[in-house]
GROMACS .gro file of C-alpha atoms in nm:
model
  222
    1MET     CA    1   4.420   4.661  -0.531
    2ILE     CA    2   4.551   4.749  -0.157
    3GLN     CA    3   4.788   4.485  -0.023
    4LEU     CA    4   4.928   4.664   0.279
    5ALA     CA    5   4.786   4.938   0.542
    6VAL     CA    6   5.007   5.149   0.703
    7LEU     CA    7   4.789   5.253   1.043
    8ASP     CA    8   4.925   5.574   1.308
    9MET     CA    9   4.887   5.480   1.628
   10ALA     CA   10   4.762   5.765   1.908
   11GLY     CA   11   4.481   5.910   1.756
   12THR     CA   12   4.400   5.702   1.482
   13THR     CA   13   4.384   5.343   1.613
   14VAL     CA   14   4.461   5.448   1.980
   15ALA     CA   15   4.224   5.737   2.168
   16ASP     CA   16   4.448   6.019   2.284
   17ASP     CA   17   4.233   6.221   2.554
   18GLY     CA   18   4.529   6.467   2.590
   19LEU     CA   19   4.745   6.203   2.722
   20VAL     CA   20   5.034   6.390   2.442
   21GLU     CA   21   4.970   6.735   2.589
   22ARG     CA   22   4.964   6.594   2.963
   23ALA     CA   23   5.282   6.412   2.908
   24PHE     CA   24   5.431   6.762   2.711
   25THR     CA   25   5.337   6.943   3.043
   26ALA     CA   26   5.571   6.721   3.262
   27ALA     CA   27   5.862   6.695   3.019
   28ILE     CA   28   5.870   7.045   2.927
   29GLY     CA   29   5.812   7.120   3.296
   30ALA     CA   30   6.153   6.922   3.368
   31GLN     CA   31   6.283   7.232   3.148
   32GLY     CA   32   6.161   7.492   3.402
   33ILE     CA   33   5.923   7.623   3.175
   34GLU     CA   34   5.584   7.640   3.386
   35SER     CA   35   5.218   7.539   3.245
   36GLY     CA   36   5.040   7.864   3.145
   37SER     CA   37   5.327   8.070   3.117
   38PRO     CA   38   5.384   8.273   2.750
   39GLU     CA   39   5.651   8.003   2.624
   40TYR     CA   40   5.471   7.733   2.740
   41ASP     CA   41   5.171   7.839   2.514
   42ARG     CA   42   5.393   7.888   2.269
   43MET     CA   43   5.553   7.576   2.279
   44LEU     CA   44   5.220   7.394   2.316
   45ASP     CA   45   5.056   7.552   2.003
   46HIS     CA   46   5.408   7.401   1.792
   47VAL     CA   47   5.279   7.039   1.992
   48ARG     CA   48   4.924   7.109   1.837
   49ALA     CA   49   5.038   7.169   1.484
   50THR     CA   50   5.295   6.911   1.472
   51MET     CA   51   5.122   6.613   1.594
   52GLY     CA   52   5.205   6.301   1.418
   53GLU     CA   53   5.554   6.452   1.421
   54SER     CA   54   5.876   6.187   1.520
   55LYS     CA   55   5.900   6.356   1.916
   56ILE     CA   56   6.261   6.380   1.898
   57THR     CA   57   6.249   6.610   1.660
   58VAL     CA   58   5.946   6.869   1.832
   59PHE     CA   59   6.156   6.918   2.114
   60ARG     CA   60   6.479   6.950   1.876
   61ALA     CA   61   6.267   7.263   1.724
   62LEU     CA   62   6.138   7.359   2.050
   63LEU     CA   63   6.455   7.332   2.256
   64THR     CA   64   6.793   7.444   2.064
   65ASP     CA   65   7.024   7.260   2.248
   66GLU     CA   66   7.083   6.905   2.169
   67GLU     CA   67   7.096   6.756   2.514
   68ALA     CA   68   6.800   6.921   2.670
   69ALA     CA   69   6.568   6.806   2.361
   70GLN     CA   70   6.694   6.447   2.464
   71GLN     CA   71   6.640   6.514   2.843
   72ALA     CA   72   6.319   6.681   2.704
   73ASN     CA   73   6.247   6.371   2.513
   74LYS     CA   74   6.290   6.079   2.771
   75ALA     CA   75   6.106   6.276   3.010
   76PHE     CA   76   5.821   6.286   2.779
   77GLU     CA   77   5.838   5.909   2.695
   78THR     CA   78   5.847   5.816   3.095
   79ALA     CA   79   5.517   6.038   3.136
   80TYR     CA   80   5.346   5.922   2.840
   81GLY     CA   81   5.445   5.558   2.950
   82ALA     CA   82   5.381   5.629   3.288
   83LEU     CA   83   5.004   5.708   3.209
   84VAL     CA   84   4.986   5.409   2.982
   85ASP     CA   85   5.040   5.193   3.264
   86ASP     CA   86   4.808   5.365   3.501
   87GLY     CA   87   4.506   5.256   3.273
   88HIS     CA   88   4.487   5.613   3.071
   89CYS     CA   89   4.492   5.412   2.707
   90ALA     CA   90   4.206   5.267   2.506
   91PRO     CA   91   4.168   5.174   2.166
   92ILE     CA   92   3.949   5.406   1.931
   93GLU     CA   93   3.631   5.233   1.894
   94GLY     CA   94   3.588   4.987   1.626
   95ALA     CA   95   3.978   5.014   1.556
   96GLU     CA   96   4.055   4.623   1.663
   97ASP     CA   97   3.759   4.465   1.476
   98ALA     CA   98   3.925   4.687   1.166
   99ILE     CA   99   4.231   4.566   1.202
  100ARG     CA  100   4.116   4.244   1.185
  101GLN     CA  101   3.882   4.253   0.881
  102LEU     CA  102   4.154   4.385   0.687
  103ARG     CA  103   4.384   4.095   0.775
  104ASP     CA  104   4.138   3.807   0.727
  105ALA     CA  105   4.101   4.006   0.391
  106GLY     CA  106   4.462   3.928   0.286
  107ILE     CA  107   4.562   4.321   0.377
  108LYS     CA  108   4.868   4.352   0.599
  109VAL     CA  109   4.849   4.574   0.843
  110CYS     CA  110   5.141   4.778   1.000
  111LEU     CA  111   5.107   5.042   1.323
  112THR     CA  112   5.343   5.321   1.343
  113THR     CA  113   5.397   5.589   1.569
  114GLY     CA  114   5.613   5.888   1.640
  115PHE     CA  115   5.701   5.782   1.977
  116ALA     CA  116   5.989   5.552   2.095
  117GLN     CA  117   5.976   5.180   2.052
  118THR     CA  118   5.936   5.137   2.441
  119THR     CA  119   5.645   5.343   2.473
  120GLN     CA  120   5.530   5.193   2.156
  121GLN     CA  121   5.557   4.871   2.299
  122ARG     CA  122   5.355   4.974   2.616
  123ILE     CA  123   5.058   5.049   2.454
  124LEU     CA  124   5.036   4.737   2.251
  125SER     CA  125   5.090   4.536   2.562
  126ALA     CA  126   4.863   4.737   2.720
  127LEU     CA  127   4.594   4.680   2.448
  128GLY     CA  128   4.665   4.295   2.396
  129TRP     CA  129   4.734   4.432   2.042
  130ARG     CA  130   5.112   4.262   2.066
  131GLU     CA  131   5.007   4.066   1.783
  132LEU     CA  132   4.763   4.199   1.612
  133ALA     CA  133   4.911   4.380   1.337
  134ASP     CA  134   5.177   4.219   1.058
  135LEU     CA  135   5.408   4.466   1.143
  136THR     CA  136   5.479   4.776   1.400
  137LEU     CA  137   5.727   5.025   1.353
  138CYS     CA  138   5.863   5.341   1.506
  139PRO     CA  139   6.094   5.616   1.341
  140ALA     CA  140   6.462   5.485   1.531
  141GLN     CA  141   6.352   5.172   1.315
  142ALA     CA  142   6.301   5.310   0.972
  143GLY     CA  143   6.556   5.621   0.958
  144ARG     CA  144   6.316   5.919   1.054
  145GLY     CA  145   6.003   5.968   1.122
  146ARG     CA  146   5.697   6.175   0.954
  147PRO     CA  147   5.642   6.370   0.771
  148TYR     CA  148   5.921   6.192   0.607
  149PRO     CA  149   5.808   5.882   0.372
  150ASP     CA  150   6.094   5.616   0.584
  151MET     CA  151   5.835   5.437   0.793
  152VAL     CA  152   5.576   5.349   0.518
  153LEU     CA  153   5.859   5.231   0.261
  154LYS     CA  154   6.010   5.006   0.536
  155ALA     CA  155   5.695   4.864   0.575
  156VAL     CA  156   5.634   4.833   0.211
  157LEU     CA  157   6.002   4.625   0.212
  158ASP     CA  158   5.922   4.421   0.502
  159LEU     CA  159   5.612   4.326   0.426
  160LYS     CA  160   5.669   4.274   0.074
  161ALA     CA  161   5.385   4.437  -0.108
  162ASP     CA  162   5.457   4.483  -0.460
  163ALA     CA  163   5.413   4.840  -0.518
  164VAL     CA  164   5.412   5.161  -0.301
  165ALA     CA  165   5.068   5.244  -0.505
  166ASN     CA  166   4.937   4.894  -0.359
  167VAL     CA  167   4.941   5.076   0.004
  168ALA     CA  168   4.708   5.263   0.219
  169VAL     CA  169   4.845   5.526   0.474
  170VAL     CA  170   4.560   5.635   0.746
  171GLY     CA  171   4.616   5.916   1.054
  172ASP     CA  172   4.471   6.166   1.217
  173THR     CA  173   4.714   6.454   1.123
  174ALA     CA  174   4.850   6.616   0.839
  175TYR     CA  175   5.185   6.476   0.917
  176ASP     CA  176   5.015   6.144   0.833
  177MET     CA  177   4.885   6.279   0.492
  178THR     CA  178   5.205   6.448   0.424
  179THR     CA  179   5.404   6.055   0.494
  180GLY     CA  180   5.141   5.899   0.261
  181ILE     CA  181   5.179   6.137  -0.044
  182ALA     CA  182   5.588   6.132   0.009
  183ALA     CA  183   5.583   5.760  -0.044
  184GLY     CA  184   5.328   5.734  -0.301
  185ALA     CA  185   5.060   5.555  -0.130
  186GLY     CA  186   4.763   5.514  -0.353
  187ILE     CA  187   4.535   5.604  -0.075
  188VAL     CA  188   4.631   5.852   0.169
  189ALA     CA  189   4.294   5.861   0.430
  190GLY     CA  190   4.264   6.097   0.734
  191VAL     CA  191   4.034   6.009   1.061
  192LEU     CA  192   3.847   6.267   1.244
  193THR     CA  193   3.927   6.101   1.557
  194GLY     CA  194   4.248   6.262   1.648
  195ALA     CA  195   4.486   6.625   1.610
  196HIS     CA  196   4.360   6.767   1.262
  197GLY     CA  197   4.059   6.805   1.070
  198LYS     CA  198   3.898   6.756   0.684
  199ASP     CA  199   4.019   7.126   0.592
  200GLN     CA  200   4.408   7.049   0.705
  201PHE     CA  201   4.376   6.682   0.534
  202GLN     CA  202   4.250   6.819   0.224
  203ALA     CA  203   4.542   7.077   0.181
  204ALA     CA  204   4.826   6.793   0.263
  205GLY     CA  205   4.678   6.592  -0.024
  206ALA     CA  206   4.445   6.340   0.143
  207THR     CA  207   4.239   6.113  -0.110
  208HIS     CA  208   3.977   6.075   0.153
  209VAL     CA  209   3.858   6.196   0.486
  210LEU     CA  210   3.672   5.931   0.715
  211PRO     CA  211   3.480   5.969   1.013
  212SER     CA  212   3.714   5.682   1.167
  213VAL     CA  213   3.960   5.381   1.129
  214ARG     CA  214   3.631   5.174   1.143
  215ASP     CA  215   3.483   5.319   0.834
  216LEU     CA  216   3.868   5.221   0.650
  217PRO     CA  217   3.797   4.822   0.575
  218GLY     CA  218   3.470   5.008   0.391
  219LEU     CA  219   3.653   5.199   0.152
  220LEU     CA  220   3.929   4.894   0.108
  221LEU     CA  221   3.699   4.630   0.077
  222SER     CA  222   3.426   4.753  -0.110
   0.00000   0.00000   0.00000
């Protein structure tokens, strides 16, 4: 029996619509790397391949200097937050209803992200979701971000699930699948509303592939 659903935000419950790439362009531009240059294209390919991973980890991989990585990460969070504040933030259709259905059925819900906590809270505020889930987590609150299992395991402890096998992990990237598998989740489901597709999910060990998070109650409550 699933007692806890750990759901990703951007691309899974929150529409991305290119916001990550727009914020990345602003952040990397502050490091003197112009959009359209070969170096920019190489870095953007890495960002797309690692969607779902903690953003500071991504910048550390792209910029070998720690100070530059921290500056780029701060610029990214600032740019993304500004896009949210400007109204460029919307839920995935049916996501809120799906979360409410799960909670009404007694399944606790944790929303997770690879963003910083301040950015996560801005997204939740913009959507009116601050009270929607039982718990919200970012990498800094758990220890490490995806692909490590830390956020899932912290949710298990904080929300008192009986076992990791009673957890469903849901996301739009292969990193979400890797996280769920590493945590020992009973269900690890990919949704086709974000960065990655069925082949990538299955290669990463997904137990299920769903069109959208709105289909999750049908899976967990059937």
